[in-house]
XYZ file of C-alpha atoms in Angstrom:
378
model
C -2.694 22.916 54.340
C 0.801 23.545 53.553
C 1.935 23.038 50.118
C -0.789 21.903 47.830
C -4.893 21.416 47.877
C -6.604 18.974 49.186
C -10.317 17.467 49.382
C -12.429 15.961 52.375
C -13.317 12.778 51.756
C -15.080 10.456 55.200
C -13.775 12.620 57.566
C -10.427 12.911 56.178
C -8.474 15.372 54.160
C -6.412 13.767 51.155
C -4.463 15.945 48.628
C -5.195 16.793 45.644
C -2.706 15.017 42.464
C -2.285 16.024 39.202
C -4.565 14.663 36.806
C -2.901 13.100 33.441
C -4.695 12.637 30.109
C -2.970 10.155 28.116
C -3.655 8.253 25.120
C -2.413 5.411 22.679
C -0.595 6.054 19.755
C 1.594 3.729 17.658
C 1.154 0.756 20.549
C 2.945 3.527 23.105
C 1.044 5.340 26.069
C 1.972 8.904 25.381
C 0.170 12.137 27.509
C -1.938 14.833 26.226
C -2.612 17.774 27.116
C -5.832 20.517 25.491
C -4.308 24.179 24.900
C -6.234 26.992 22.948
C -8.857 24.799 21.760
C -6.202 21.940 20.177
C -5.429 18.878 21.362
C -1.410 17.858 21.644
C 0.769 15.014 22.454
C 3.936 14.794 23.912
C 6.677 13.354 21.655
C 10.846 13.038 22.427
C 9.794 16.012 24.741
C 8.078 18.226 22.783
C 4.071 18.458 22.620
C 2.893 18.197 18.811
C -0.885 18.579 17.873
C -2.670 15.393 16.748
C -5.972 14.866 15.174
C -9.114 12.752 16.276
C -10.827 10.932 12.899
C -13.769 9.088 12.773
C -15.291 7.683 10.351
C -18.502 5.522 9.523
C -19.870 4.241 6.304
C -23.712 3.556 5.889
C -25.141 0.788 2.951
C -28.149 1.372 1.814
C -29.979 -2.088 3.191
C -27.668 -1.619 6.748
C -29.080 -1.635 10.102
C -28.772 0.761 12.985
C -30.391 0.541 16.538
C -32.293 -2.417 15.008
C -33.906 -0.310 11.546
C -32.942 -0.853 7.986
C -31.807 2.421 7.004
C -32.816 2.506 3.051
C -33.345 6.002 1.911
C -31.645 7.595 5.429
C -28.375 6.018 4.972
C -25.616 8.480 5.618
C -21.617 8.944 5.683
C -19.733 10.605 8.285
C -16.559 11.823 8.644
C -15.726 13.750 11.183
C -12.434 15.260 12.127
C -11.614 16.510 15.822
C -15.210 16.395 16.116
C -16.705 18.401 13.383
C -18.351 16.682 10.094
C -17.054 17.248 6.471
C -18.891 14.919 4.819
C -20.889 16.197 2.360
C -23.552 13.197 2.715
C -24.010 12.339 -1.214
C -24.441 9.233 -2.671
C -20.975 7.100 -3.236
C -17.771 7.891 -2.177
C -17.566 10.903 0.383
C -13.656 12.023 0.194
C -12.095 14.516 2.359
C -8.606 15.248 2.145
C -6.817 16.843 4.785
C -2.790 18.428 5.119
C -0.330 16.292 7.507
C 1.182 19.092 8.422
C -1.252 21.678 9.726
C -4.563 19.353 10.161
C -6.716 21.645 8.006
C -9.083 20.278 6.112
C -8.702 21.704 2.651
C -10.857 19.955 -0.143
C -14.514 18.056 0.177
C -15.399 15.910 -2.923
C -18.154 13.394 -3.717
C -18.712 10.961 -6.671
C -21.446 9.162 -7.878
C -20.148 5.887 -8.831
C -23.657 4.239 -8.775
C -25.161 6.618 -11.436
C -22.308 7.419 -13.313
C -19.117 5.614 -14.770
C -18.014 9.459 -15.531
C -18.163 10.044 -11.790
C -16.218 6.464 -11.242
C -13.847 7.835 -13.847
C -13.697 11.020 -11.943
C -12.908 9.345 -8.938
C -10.237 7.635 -10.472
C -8.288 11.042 -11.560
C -9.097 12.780 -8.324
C -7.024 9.953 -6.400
C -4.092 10.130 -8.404
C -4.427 13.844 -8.721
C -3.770 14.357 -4.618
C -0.308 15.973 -4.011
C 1.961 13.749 -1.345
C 1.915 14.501 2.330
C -2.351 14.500 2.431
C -4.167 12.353 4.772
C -7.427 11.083 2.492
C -10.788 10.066 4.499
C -12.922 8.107 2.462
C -16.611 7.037 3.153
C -18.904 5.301 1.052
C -23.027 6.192 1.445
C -26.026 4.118 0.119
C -24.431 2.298 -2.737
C -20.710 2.841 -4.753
C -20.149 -0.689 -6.186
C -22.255 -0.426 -9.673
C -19.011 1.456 -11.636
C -16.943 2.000 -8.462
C -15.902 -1.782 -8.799
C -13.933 -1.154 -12.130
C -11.617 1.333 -10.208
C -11.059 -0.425 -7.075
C -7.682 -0.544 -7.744
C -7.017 3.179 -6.999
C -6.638 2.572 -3.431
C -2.856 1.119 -4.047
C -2.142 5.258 -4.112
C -3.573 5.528 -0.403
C -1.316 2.559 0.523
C -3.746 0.112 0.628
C -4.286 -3.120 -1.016
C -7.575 -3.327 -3.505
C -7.267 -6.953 -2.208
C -8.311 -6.487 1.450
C -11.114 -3.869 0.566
C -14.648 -6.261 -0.117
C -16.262 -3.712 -2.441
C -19.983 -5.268 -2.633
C -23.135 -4.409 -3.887
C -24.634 -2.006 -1.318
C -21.662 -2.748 0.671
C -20.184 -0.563 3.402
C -16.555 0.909 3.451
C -14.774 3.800 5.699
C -10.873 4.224 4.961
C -8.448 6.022 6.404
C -5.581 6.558 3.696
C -1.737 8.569 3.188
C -0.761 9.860 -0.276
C 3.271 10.229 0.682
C 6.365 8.389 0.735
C 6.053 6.251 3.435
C 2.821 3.702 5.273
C 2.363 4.954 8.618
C 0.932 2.987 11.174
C -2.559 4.898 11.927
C -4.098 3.755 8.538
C -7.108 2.086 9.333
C -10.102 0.530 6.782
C -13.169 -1.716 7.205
C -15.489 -2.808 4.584
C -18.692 -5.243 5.295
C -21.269 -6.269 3.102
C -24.866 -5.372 2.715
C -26.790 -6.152 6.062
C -23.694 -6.137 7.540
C -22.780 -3.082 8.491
C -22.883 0.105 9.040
C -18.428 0.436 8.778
C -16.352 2.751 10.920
C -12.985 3.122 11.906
C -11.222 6.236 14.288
C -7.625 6.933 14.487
C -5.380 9.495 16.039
C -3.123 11.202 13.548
C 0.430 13.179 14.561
C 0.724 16.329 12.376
C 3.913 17.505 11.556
C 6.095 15.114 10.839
C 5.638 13.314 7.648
C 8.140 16.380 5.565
C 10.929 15.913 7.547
C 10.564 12.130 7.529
C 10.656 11.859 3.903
C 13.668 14.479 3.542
C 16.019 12.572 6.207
C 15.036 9.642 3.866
C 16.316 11.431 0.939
C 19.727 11.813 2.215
C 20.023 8.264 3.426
C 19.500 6.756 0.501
C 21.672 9.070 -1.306
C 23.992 8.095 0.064
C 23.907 4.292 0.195
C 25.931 2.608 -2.225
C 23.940 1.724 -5.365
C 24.255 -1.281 -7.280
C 24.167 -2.473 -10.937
C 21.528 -4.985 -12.135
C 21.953 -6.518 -15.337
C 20.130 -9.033 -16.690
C 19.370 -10.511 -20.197
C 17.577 -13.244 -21.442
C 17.888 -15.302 -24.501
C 15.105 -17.856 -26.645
C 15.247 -20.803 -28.258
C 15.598 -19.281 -31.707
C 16.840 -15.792 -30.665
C 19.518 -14.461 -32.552
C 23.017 -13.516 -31.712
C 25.523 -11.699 -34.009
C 23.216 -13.338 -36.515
C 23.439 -16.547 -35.768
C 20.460 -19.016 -34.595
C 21.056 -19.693 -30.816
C 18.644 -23.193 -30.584
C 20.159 -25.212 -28.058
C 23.082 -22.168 -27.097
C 20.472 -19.743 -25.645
C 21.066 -18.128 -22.005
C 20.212 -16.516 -19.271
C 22.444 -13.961 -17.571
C 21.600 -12.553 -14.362
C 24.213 -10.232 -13.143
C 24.704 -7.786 -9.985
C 27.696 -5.942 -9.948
C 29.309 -7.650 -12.767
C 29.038 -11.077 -11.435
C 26.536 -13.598 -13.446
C 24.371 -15.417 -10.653
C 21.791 -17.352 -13.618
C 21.810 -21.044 -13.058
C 21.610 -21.250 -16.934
C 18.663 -23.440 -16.852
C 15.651 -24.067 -19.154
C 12.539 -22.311 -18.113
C 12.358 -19.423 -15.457
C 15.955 -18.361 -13.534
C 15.211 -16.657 -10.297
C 17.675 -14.633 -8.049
C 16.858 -12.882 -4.945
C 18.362 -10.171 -3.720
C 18.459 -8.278 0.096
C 17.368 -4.864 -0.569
C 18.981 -4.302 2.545
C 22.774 -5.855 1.802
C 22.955 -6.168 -1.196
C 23.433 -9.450 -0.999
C 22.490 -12.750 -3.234
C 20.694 -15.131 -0.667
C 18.913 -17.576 -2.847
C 19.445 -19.121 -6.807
C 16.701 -21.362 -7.891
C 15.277 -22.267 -11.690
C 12.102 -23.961 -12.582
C 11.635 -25.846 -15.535
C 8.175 -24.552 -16.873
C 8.169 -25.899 -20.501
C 8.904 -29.860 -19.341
C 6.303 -30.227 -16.011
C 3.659 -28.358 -15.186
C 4.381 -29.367 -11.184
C 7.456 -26.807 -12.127
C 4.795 -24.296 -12.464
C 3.194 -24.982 -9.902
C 6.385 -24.641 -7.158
C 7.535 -21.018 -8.967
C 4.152 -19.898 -8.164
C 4.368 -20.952 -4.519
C 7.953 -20.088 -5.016
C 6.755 -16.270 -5.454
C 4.165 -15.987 -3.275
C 6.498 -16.999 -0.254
C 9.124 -14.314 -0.819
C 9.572 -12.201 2.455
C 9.078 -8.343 1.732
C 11.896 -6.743 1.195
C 13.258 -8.578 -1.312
C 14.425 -7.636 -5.010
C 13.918 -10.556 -7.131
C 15.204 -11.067 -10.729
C 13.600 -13.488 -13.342
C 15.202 -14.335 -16.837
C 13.612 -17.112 -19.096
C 15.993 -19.060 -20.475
C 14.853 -21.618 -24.003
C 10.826 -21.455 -23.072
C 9.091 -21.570 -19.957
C 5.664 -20.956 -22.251
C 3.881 -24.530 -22.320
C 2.880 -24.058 -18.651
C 4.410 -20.933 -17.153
C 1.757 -19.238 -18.742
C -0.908 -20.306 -16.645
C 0.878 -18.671 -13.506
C 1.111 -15.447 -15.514
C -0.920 -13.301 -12.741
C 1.821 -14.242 -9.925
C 4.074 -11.431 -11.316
C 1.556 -9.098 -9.551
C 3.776 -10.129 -6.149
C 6.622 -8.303 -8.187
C 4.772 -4.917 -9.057
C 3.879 -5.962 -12.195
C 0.954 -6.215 -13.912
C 0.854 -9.386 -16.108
C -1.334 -7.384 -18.371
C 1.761 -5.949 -19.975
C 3.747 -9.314 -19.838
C 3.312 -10.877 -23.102
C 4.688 -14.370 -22.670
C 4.656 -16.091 -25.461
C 6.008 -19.753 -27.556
C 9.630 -19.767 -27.137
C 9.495 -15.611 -26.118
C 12.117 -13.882 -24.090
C 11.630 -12.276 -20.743
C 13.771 -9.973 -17.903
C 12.308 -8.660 -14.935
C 13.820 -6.849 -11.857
C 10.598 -6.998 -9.663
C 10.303 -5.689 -6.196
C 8.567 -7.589 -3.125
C 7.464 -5.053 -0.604
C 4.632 -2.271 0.234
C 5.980 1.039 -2.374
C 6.127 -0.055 -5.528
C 9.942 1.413 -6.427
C 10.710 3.853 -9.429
C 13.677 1.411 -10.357
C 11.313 -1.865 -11.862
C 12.038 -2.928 -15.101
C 10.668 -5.799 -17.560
C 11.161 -6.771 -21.091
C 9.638 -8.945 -23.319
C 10.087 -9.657 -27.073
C 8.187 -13.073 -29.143
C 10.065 -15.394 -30.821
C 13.143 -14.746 -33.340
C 12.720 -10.766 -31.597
C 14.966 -11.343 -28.545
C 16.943 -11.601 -26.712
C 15.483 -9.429 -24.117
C 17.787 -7.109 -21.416
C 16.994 -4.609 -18.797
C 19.490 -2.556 -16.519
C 18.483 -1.168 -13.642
C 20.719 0.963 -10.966
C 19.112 -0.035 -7.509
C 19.908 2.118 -4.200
């Protein structure tokens, strides 16, 4: 009947509409459409292909339709339908390229047999070139050695801290080894009994190259700025004279000293945005230990995006050193901090996702300082 087709429904005719396929992605409705066997999605008026991942992680003591699983515990990851897994025991990795979907490399390790295979692991991770998308699946058990290397994951942008890596524990993860965290990362881990895990995104191909280059030429050219800072003990020495009671701490950006030149730890934070010095503050770690306690808190409530810069000034040992680990907010392990009786120590930390190329610490013992770092920050 005229222009269009239409369908009898109780004695009437009623036309025929166009049916539209849509899906969520990045918290927006967007429409999708099937053509030559590939799925695509309309973005800023163009229709770019997409993949479907699921994943789901088996423990060895889980339960599914009501029956432990023991022996038939399995992992699956499947992409646009189709499973890669190769269903070993441990971690199940795929990797696949962000720009063309293709699943290029299927690995498993052993991490329950073998510290070589958690060691393995460990390499293959940091081994991935930037721009993959890396599917990870744990079956029966990973958690004997595994546990030792949990902190690998920081290279798929994810923090070892949220992952509860158990005995016989469960764990499906969907990580990025690239430049940027996009939003479709997903990750569940439950522990024995608990499970089986599984997570499913929808992944955009295509984009994550030109992303990162049109970040490249922003930040070349935003205006860079100097960060100097040094740091001085209580018997450093200076032109070769014994500082005692004349020890510093400078803190400069751009020239301009910012320290508040008092004992223990001198804090300055820093927009990574502006540029800008929003906030002085010094804690006296060597004469209460209730300083301590308030530059640990002090830390821990920074907002992300923030460069922060810490120079001891005279000691902040005596109890300072029992809030060692909060430097792990900055990037840094404390590992490598030696703080020490009357030692000097500069960091330029970083609060925020990426940890940045531009981080820098020093520290030197007693009668070695003073301590100084320099840093050129974009």
């Amino acid at each position: 009947r005229g222009k269009g087709w239409f369908y009898r429904w109780r004695r009437r005719w009623k036309k025929i509409r166009r049916v539209r396929l849509t899906c969520r992605i990045r918290g927006r409705r967007r429409r999708v459409r099937r053509r030559r066997r590939k799925w695509l999605v309309r973005v800023k008026r163009r229709w770019r292909r997409f993949i479907r991942v699921r994943l789901e992680s088996q423990g060895f003591v889980d339960k599914k339709r009501g029956r432990t699983l023991l022996g038939r515990s399995r992992a699956y990851i499947r992409v646009n339908g189709r499973d890669y897994s190769p269903h070993r025991r441990g971690f199940n990795v795929v990797l696949v390229n962000r720009r063309t979907g293709r699943v290029f490399r299927r690995q498993s390790f052993d991490t329950h047999g073998s510290r070589y295979q958690a060691k393995k692991f460990k390499k293959f991770i940091y081994g991935i070139k930037s721009g993959t998308i890396v599917l990870v699946a744990i079956q029966d058990e990973a958690y004997r050695y595994g546990r030792y290397y949990k902190y690998v994951f920081r290279r798929l942008k994810i923090h070892p801290r949220r992952i509860r890596l158990g005995y016989r524990s469960s764990l499906a993860l969907i990580g990025y080894v690239g430049g940027h965290r996009p939003s479709w990362l997903r990750y569940m881990s439950r522990r024995q009994k608990r499970g089986p895990s599984s997570v499913v995104s929808r992944i955009p191909l295509g984009r994550g190259m030109r992303r990162r280059r049109r970040l490249r030429r922003i930040r070349r050219r935003r205006r860079r700025l100097l960060r100097r800072i040094r740091r001085q003990g209580f018997v450093d020495k200076v032109r070769g004279r014994t500082l005692y009671g004349r020890s510093r701490a400078y803190i400069r950006v751009n020239g301009r000293d910012y320290s508040l030149h008092r004992r223990g730890f001198n804090v300055v934070l820093v927009s990574r945005r502006t540029g800008r010095v929003f906030r002085r503050v010094s804690f006296d770690t060597h004469g209460s230990r209730n300083q301590a306690k308030r530059f640990k808190n002090f830390i821990y409530r920074i907002r992300s995006g923030t460069i922060v810069l810490v120079a001891v000034q005279d000691e902040a040992y005596r109890y300072g050193r029992y809030y060692k680990y909060v430097f792990k907010r900055l990037q840094m392990l404390p590992r490598r901090i030696k703080l020490s009786y009357r030692g000097s120590l500069a960091v330029i930390g970083y609060v925020g996702r990426v940890r940045q190329r531009w981080l820098r610490y020093r520290f030197r013992p007693q009668k070695r300082g003073p301590s100084s770092v320099v840093s050129r920050i974009p």
